CSV table of C-alpha atoms and ligand atoms in Angstrom, one decimal:
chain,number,residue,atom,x,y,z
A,1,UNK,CA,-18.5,13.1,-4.4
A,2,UNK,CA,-18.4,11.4,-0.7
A,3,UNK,CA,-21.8,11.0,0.9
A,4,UNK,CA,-23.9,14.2,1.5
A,5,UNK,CA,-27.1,13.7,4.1
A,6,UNK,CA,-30.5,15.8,3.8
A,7,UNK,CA,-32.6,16.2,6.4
A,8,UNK,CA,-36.0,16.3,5.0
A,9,UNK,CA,-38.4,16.8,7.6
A,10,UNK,CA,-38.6,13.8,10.3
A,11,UNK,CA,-36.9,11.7,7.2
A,12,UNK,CA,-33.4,11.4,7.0
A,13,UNK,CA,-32.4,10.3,3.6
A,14,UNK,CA,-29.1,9.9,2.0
A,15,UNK,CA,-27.0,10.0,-1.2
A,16,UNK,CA,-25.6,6.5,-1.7
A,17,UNK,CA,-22.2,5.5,-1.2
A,18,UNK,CA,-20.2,4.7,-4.4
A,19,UNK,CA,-19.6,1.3,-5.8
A,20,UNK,CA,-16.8,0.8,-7.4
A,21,UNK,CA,-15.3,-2.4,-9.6
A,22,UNK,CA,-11.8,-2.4,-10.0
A,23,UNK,CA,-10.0,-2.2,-13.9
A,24,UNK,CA,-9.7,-5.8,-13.9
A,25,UNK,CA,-10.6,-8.1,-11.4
A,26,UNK,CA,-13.8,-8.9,-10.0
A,27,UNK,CA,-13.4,-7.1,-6.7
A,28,UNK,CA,-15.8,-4.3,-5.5
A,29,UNK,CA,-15.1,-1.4,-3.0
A,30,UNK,CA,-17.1,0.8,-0.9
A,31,UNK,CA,-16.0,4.1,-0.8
A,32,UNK,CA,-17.4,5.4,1.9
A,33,UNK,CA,-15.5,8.7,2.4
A,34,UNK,CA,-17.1,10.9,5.2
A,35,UNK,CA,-16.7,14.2,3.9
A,36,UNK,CA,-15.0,16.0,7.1
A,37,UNK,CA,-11.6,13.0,6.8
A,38,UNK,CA,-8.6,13.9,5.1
A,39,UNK,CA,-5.6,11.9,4.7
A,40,UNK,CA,-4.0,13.7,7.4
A,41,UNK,CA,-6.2,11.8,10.0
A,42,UNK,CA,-5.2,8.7,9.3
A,43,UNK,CA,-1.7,9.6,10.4
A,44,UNK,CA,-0.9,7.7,14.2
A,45,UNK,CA,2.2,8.4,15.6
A,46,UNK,CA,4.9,6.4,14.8
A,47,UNK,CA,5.3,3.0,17.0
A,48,UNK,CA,8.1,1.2,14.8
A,49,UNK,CA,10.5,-0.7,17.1
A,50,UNK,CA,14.0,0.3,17.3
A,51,UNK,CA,15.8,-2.9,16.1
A,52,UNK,CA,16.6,-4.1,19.8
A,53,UNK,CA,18.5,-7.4,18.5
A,54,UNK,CA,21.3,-7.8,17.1
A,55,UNK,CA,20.8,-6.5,13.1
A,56,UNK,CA,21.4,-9.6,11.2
A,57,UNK,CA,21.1,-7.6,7.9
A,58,UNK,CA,23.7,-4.8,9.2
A,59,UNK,CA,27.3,-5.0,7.4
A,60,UNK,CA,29.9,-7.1,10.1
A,61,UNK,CA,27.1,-9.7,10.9
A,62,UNK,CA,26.7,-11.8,7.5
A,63,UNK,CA,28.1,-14.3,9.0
A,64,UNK,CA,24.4,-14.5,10.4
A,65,UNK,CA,22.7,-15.1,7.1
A,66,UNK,CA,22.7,-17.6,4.5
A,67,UNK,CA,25.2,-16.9,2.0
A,68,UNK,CA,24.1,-14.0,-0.2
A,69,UNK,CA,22.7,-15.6,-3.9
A,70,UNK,CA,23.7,-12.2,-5.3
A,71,UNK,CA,25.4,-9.3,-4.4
A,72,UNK,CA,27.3,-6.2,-5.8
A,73,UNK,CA,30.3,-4.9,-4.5
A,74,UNK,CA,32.5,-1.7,-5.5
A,75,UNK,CA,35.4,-2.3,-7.2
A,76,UNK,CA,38.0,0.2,-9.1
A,77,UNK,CA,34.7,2.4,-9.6
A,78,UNK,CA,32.4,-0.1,-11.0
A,79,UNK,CA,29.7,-2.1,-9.7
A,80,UNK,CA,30.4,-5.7,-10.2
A,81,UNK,CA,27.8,-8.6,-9.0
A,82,UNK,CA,29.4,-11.6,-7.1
A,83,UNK,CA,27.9,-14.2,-4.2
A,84,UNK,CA,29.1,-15.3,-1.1
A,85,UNK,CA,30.2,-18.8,-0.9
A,86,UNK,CA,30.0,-21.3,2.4
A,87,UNK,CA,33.3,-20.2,3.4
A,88,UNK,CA,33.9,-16.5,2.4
A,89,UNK,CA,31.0,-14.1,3.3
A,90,UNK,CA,31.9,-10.8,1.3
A,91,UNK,CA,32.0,-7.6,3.2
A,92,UNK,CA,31.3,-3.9,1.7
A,93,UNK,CA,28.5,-4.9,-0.2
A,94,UNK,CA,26.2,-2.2,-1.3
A,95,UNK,CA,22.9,-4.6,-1.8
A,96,UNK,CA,22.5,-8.1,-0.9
A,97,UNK,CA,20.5,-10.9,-1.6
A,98,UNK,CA,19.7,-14.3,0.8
A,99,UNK,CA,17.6,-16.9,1.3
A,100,UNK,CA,15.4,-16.3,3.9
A,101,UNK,CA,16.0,-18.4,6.9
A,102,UNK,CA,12.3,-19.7,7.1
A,103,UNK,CA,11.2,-19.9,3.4
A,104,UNK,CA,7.5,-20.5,2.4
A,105,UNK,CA,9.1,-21.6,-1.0
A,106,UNK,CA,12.1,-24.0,-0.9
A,107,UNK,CA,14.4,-24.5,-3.6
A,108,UNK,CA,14.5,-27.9,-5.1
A,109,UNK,CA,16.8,-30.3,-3.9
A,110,UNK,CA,17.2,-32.3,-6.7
A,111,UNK,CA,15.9,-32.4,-10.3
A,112,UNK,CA,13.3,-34.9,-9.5
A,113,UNK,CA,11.6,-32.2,-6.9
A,114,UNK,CA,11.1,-29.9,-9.9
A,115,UNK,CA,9.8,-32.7,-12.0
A,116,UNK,CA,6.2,-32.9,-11.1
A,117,UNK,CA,5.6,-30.1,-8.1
A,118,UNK,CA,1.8,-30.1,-8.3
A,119,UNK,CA,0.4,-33.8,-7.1
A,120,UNK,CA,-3.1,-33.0,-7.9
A,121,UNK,CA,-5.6,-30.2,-9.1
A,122,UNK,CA,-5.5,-29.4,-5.4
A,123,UNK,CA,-2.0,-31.0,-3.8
A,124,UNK,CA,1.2,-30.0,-4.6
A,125,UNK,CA,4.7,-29.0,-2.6
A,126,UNK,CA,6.3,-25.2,-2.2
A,127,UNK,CA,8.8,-25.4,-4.0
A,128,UNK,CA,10.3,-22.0,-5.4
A,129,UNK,CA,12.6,-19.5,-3.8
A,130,UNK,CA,12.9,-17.1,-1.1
A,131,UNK,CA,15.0,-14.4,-0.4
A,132,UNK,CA,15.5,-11.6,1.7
A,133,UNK,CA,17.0,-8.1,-0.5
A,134,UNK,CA,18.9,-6.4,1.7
A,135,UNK,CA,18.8,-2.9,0.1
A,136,UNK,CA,21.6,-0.8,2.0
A,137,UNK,CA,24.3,-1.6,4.4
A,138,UNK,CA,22.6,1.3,6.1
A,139,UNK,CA,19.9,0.4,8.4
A,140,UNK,CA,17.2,2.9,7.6
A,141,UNK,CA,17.8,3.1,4.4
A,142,UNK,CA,14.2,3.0,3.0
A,143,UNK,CA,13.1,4.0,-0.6
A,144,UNK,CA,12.0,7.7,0.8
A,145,UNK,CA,15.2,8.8,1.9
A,146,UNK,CA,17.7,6.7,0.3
A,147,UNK,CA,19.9,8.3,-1.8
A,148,UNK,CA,18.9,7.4,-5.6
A,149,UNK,CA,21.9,6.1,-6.5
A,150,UNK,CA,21.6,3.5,-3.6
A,151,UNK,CA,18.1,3.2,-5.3
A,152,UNK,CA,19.2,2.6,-8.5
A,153,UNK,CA,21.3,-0.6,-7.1
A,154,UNK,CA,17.9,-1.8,-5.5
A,155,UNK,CA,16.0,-1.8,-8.9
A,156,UNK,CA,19.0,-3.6,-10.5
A,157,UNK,CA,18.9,-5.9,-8.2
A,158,UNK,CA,15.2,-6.7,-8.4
A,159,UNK,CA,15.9,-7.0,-12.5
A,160,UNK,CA,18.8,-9.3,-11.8
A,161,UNK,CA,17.3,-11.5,-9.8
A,162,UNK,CA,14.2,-11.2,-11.8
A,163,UNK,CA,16.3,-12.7,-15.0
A,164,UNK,CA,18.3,-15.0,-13.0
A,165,UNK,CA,15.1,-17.0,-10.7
A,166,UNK,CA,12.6,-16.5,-14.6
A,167,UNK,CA,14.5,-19.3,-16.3
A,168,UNK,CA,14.4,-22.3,-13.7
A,169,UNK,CA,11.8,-24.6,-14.8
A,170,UNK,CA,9.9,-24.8,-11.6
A,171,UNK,CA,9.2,-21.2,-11.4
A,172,UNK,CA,6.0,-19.5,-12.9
A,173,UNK,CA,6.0,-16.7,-10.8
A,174,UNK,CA,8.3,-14.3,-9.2
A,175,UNK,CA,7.2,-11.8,-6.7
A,176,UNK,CA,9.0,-9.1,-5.8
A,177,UNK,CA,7.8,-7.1,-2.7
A,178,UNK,CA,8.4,-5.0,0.1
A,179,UNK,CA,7.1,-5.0,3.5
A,180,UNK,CA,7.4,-1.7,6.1
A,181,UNK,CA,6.8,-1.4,9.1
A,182,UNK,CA,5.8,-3.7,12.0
A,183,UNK,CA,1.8,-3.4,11.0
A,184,UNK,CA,2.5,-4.2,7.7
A,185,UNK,CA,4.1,-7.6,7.8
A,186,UNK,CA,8.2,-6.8,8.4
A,187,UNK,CA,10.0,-8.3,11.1
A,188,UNK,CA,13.3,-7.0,10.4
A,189,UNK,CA,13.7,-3.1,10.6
A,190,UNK,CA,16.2,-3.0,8.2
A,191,UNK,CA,15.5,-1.6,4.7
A,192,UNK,CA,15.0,-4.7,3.0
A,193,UNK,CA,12.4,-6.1,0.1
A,194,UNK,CA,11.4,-10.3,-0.6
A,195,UNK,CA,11.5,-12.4,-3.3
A,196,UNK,CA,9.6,-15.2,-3.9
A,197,UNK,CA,8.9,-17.7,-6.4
A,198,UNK,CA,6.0,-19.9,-6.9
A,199,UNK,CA,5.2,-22.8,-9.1
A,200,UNK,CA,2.0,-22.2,-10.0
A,201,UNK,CA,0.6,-18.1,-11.2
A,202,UNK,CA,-0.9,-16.1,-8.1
A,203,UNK,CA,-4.5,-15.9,-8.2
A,204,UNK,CA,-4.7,-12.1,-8.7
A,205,UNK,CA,-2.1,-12.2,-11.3
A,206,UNK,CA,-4.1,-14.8,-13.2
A,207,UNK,CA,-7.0,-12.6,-12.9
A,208,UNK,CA,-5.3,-9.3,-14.1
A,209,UNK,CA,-3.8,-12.1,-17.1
A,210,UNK,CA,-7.1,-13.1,-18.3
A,211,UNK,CA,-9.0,-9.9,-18.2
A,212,UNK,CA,-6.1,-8.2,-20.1
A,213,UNK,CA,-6.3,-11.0,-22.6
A,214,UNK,CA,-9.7,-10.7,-23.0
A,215,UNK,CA,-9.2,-6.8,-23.7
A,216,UNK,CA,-6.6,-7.2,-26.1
A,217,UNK,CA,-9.1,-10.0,-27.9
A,218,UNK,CA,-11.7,-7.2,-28.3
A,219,UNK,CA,-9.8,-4.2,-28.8
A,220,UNK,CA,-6.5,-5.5,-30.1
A,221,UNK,CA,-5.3,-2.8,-27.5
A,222,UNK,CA,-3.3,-3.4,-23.7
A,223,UNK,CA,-5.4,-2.7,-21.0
A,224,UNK,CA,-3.6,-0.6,-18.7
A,225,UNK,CA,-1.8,1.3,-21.6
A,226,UNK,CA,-5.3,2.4,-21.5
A,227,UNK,CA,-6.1,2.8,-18.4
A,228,UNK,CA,-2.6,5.0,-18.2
A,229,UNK,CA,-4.5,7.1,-21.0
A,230,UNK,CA,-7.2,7.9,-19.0
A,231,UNK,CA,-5.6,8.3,-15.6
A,232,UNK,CA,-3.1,10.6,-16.9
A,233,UNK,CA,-6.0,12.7,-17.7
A,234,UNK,CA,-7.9,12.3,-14.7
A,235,UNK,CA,-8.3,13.5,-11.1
A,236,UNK,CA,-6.6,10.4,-9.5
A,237,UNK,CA,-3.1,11.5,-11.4
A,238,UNK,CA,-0.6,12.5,-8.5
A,239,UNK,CA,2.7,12.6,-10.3
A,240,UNK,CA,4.1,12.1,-14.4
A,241,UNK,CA,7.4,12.2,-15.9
A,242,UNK,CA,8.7,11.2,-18.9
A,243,UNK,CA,8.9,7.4,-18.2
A,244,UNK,CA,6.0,6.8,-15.6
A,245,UNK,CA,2.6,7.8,-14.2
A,246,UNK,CA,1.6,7.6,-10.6
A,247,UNK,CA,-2.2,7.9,-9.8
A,248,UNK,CA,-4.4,6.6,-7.2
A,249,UNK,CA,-6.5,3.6,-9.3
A,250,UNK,CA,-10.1,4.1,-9.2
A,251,UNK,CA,-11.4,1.7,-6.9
A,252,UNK,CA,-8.5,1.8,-4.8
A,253,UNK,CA,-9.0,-1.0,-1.4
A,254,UNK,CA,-6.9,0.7,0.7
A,255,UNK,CA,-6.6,4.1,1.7
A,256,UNK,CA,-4.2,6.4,-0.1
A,257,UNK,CA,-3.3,3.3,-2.4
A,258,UNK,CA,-1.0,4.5,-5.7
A,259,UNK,CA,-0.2,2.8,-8.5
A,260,UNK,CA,3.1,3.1,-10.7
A,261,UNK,CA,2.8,2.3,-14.3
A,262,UNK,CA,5.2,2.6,-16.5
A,263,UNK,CA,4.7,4.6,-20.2
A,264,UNK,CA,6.5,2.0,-22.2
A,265,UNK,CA,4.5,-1.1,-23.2
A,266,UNK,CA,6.0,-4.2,-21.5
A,267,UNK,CA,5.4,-7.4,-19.8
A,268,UNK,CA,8.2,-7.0,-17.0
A,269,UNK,CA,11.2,-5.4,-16.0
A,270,UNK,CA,13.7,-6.9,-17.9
A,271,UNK,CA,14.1,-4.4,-20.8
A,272,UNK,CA,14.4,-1.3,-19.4
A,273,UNK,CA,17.2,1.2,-20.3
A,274,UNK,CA,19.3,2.9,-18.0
A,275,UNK,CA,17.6,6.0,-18.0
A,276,UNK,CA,14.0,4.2,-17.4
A,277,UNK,CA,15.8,2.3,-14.3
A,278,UNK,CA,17.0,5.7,-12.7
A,279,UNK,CA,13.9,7.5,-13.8
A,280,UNK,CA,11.9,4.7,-12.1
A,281,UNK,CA,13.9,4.5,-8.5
A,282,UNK,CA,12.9,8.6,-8.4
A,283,UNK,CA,9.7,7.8,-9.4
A,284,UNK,CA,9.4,5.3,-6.2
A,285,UNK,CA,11.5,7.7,-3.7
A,286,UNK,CA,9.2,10.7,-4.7
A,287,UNK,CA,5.9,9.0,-4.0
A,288,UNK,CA,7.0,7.0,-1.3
A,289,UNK,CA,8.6,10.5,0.5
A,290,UNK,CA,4.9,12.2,-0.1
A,291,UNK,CA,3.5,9.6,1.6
A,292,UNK,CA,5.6,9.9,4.6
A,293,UNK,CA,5.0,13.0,4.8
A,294,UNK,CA,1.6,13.4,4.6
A,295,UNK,CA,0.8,10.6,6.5
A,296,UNK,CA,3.6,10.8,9.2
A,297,UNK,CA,5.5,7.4,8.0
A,298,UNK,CA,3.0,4.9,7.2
A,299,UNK,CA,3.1,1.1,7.2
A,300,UNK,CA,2.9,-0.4,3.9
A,301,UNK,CA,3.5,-3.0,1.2
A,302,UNK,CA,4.5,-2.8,-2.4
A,303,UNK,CA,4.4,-5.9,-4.5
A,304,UNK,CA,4.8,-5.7,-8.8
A,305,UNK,CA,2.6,-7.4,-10.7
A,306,UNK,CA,4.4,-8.7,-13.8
A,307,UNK,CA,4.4,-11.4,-16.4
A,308,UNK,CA,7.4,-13.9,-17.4
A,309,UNK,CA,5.4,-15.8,-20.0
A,310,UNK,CA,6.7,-14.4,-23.4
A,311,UNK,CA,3.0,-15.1,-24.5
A,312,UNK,CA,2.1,-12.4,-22.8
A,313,UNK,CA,3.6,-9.9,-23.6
A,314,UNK,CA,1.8,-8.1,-26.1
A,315,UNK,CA,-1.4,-7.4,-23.4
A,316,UNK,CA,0.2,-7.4,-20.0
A,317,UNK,CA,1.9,-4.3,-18.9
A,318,UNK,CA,4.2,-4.7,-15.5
A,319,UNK,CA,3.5,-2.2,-12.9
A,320,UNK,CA,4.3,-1.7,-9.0
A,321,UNK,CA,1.5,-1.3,-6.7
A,322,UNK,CA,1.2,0.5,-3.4
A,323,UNK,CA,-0.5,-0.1,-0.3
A,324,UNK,CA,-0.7,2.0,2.8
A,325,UNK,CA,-1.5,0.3,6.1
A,326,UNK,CA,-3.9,2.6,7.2
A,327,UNK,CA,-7.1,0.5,8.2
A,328,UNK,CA,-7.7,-2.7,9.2
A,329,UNK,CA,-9.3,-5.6,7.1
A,330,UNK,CA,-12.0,-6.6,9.5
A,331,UNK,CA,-15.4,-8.8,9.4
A,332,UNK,CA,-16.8,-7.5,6.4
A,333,UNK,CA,-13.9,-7.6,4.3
A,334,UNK,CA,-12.7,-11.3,5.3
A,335,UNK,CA,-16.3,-12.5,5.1
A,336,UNK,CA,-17.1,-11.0,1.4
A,337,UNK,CA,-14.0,-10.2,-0.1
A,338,UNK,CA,-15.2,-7.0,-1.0
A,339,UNK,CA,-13.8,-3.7,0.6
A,340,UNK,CA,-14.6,-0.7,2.7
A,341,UNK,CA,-12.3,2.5,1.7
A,342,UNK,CA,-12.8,5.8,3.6
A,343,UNK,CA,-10.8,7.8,1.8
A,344,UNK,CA,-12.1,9.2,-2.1
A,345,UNK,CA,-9.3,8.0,-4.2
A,346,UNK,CA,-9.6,11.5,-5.9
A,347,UNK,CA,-8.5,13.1,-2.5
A,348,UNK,CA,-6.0,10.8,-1.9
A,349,UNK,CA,-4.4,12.1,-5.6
A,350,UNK,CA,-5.0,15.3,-4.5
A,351,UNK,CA,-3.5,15.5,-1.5
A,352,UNK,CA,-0.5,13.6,-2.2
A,353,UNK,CA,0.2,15.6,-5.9
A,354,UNK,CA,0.3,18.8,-2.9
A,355,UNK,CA,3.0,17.0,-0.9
A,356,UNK,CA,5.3,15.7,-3.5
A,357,UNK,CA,8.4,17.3,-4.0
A,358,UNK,CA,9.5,15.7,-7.3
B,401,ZN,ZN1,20.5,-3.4,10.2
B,402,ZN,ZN1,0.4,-1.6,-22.2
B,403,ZN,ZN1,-1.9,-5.1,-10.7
């Protein structure tokens, strides 16, 4: 229940805010809903940028990236995966992938860069990999509207690249994410996700590791195939099909945050059929497209969280993770670490199961 005030005489008291800890890290929210706000206020109009530049990710300008690392092209009715080279920059591609101009993580130069990357418990060098996904030769392309076979392509290519960057030896992580919009991190307005590899495992995916290690030491169960139990059951549950469950995680730090987890017990991507890869792109386009429209086209980021240590794979459980851009992370937040969320996640659930149109 958001807060509720009494007057009692000259006395104002009131019910507490709720504290909430999240599944599996050690991170707190505040959710301090006010009662009157729905998810509807948070919409702003819509400032995003027409792409005033020429598009370096539009088909005719590849000339203006590196050459692509992956892409797929049409051919006789099948979808076949080929690269550019220096010389030949294929054309009619349907998704793309290349380095990023201005990587955080560079690829090794030589076999002695990947030989001993971390100098010190605290010194080391960025070496990994960075790309850009282009995920449509059409500009606006984004996951809501995209048509889901264009989808499908994009979570193809996020497996293939997946297996392809997992096996280099400098590479303990790979994260795969998606920034939209100008307030939430992307400079290019063309539909596009990132890829990057790091040499050493993220903090919070260290965390979620050893909590769902510790789990599985107790219960001899995965923690999020629990949590997906209980969600599924819950008032946070937006959307379910066969495959996946979308539902607004209980101490959610962002307003109108949703997580995608899927049914089947795995560490990452890299075994799903087919039918989970198509069921999983509609999935994504029918919770991103309720967001946009309830919220009139939010910012936002989406990042996995996966595992490509075999060890792990009978307690960690890949999922996607979304993140409306609809507050800013001010004093408090920077100075604690803990959050401030004004919207219940049980309303956000609520509202957005009423706008889906699955
Ligand atoms: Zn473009
Ligand atoms: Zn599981
Ligand atoms: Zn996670």
């Amino acid at each position: 229940m958001p807060p509720q005030r009494f007057c009692l005489g000259s006395q104002v008291s009131m019910v507490f805010n709720e504290l909430r800890k999240d599944y599996l890290l050690n991170r707190w929210v505040v959710i301090a809903a006010e009662r009157s706000r729905r998810p509807t206020d948070f919409a702003k109009p819509r400032t995003e940028s027409v792409q005033k530049t020429v598009c370096p990710l539009c088909p005719g300008n590849e000339h203006l990236t590196p050459p692509a690392v992956m892409l797929y092209l049409r051919s006789d009715g099948e979808i076949v995966k080929d690269k550019d080279t220096v010389k030949l920059r294929h054309k009619n591609w349907l998704i793309r992938s290349v380095p990023n101009l201005y990587p955080a993580f560079a690829p090794p130069k030589s076999q002695t860069d990947t030989e001993q990357i971390m100098k010190s418990d605290n010194f080391g060098f960025a070496v990994g990999n960075h790309e850009v996904l282009v995920e449509s030769p059409n500009h606006d392309e984004d996951p809501a509207d995209a048509e889901l076979s264009q989808l499908i392509h994009l979570v193809n290519g996020y497996i293939d690249r997946l297996r392809d960057l997992k096996v280099e030896t400098y590479v303990k992580y790979v994260s795969i994410f998606r920034n939209y919009g100008k307030e939430a991190g992307a400079s290019l307005t063309h539909a596009h996700s990132q890829i990057i590899t790091t040499p050493i495992v993220p903090r919070t995916i260290c965390e979620e590791l050893s909590a769902a290690k510790d789990f599985w030491k107790k219960h001899r169960k995965c923690i999020f195939c629990n949590i997906l139990e209980n969600e599924s059951k819950s008032p946070r549950l937006i959307y379910e099909n066969s495959n996946f469950v979308v539902f607004s995680p209980y101490a959610s730090i962002n307003p109108m945050e949703f997580w995608i987890f899927p049914k089947k017990h795995n560490s990452n991507l890299l075994s799903l059929s087919n039918t989970e890869i198509e069921s999983f792109a509609k999935t994504l386009k029918t919770s991103l497209k309720g967001l946009k429209d309830l919220v009139n086209d939010p910012p936002y980021n989406y990042g996995f969280h996966l595992s490509i240590d075999n060890n792990t794979q009978e307690y960690y459980h890949w999922h996607l993770e979304v993140y409306p851009q609809l507050s800013i992370w001010a004093g408090f937040e920077k100075n604690t670490g803990m959050h401030i969320n004004t919207i219940m996640p049980e309303t956000a659930a609520s509202e957005l199961k009423k706008t889906l149109q699955p």
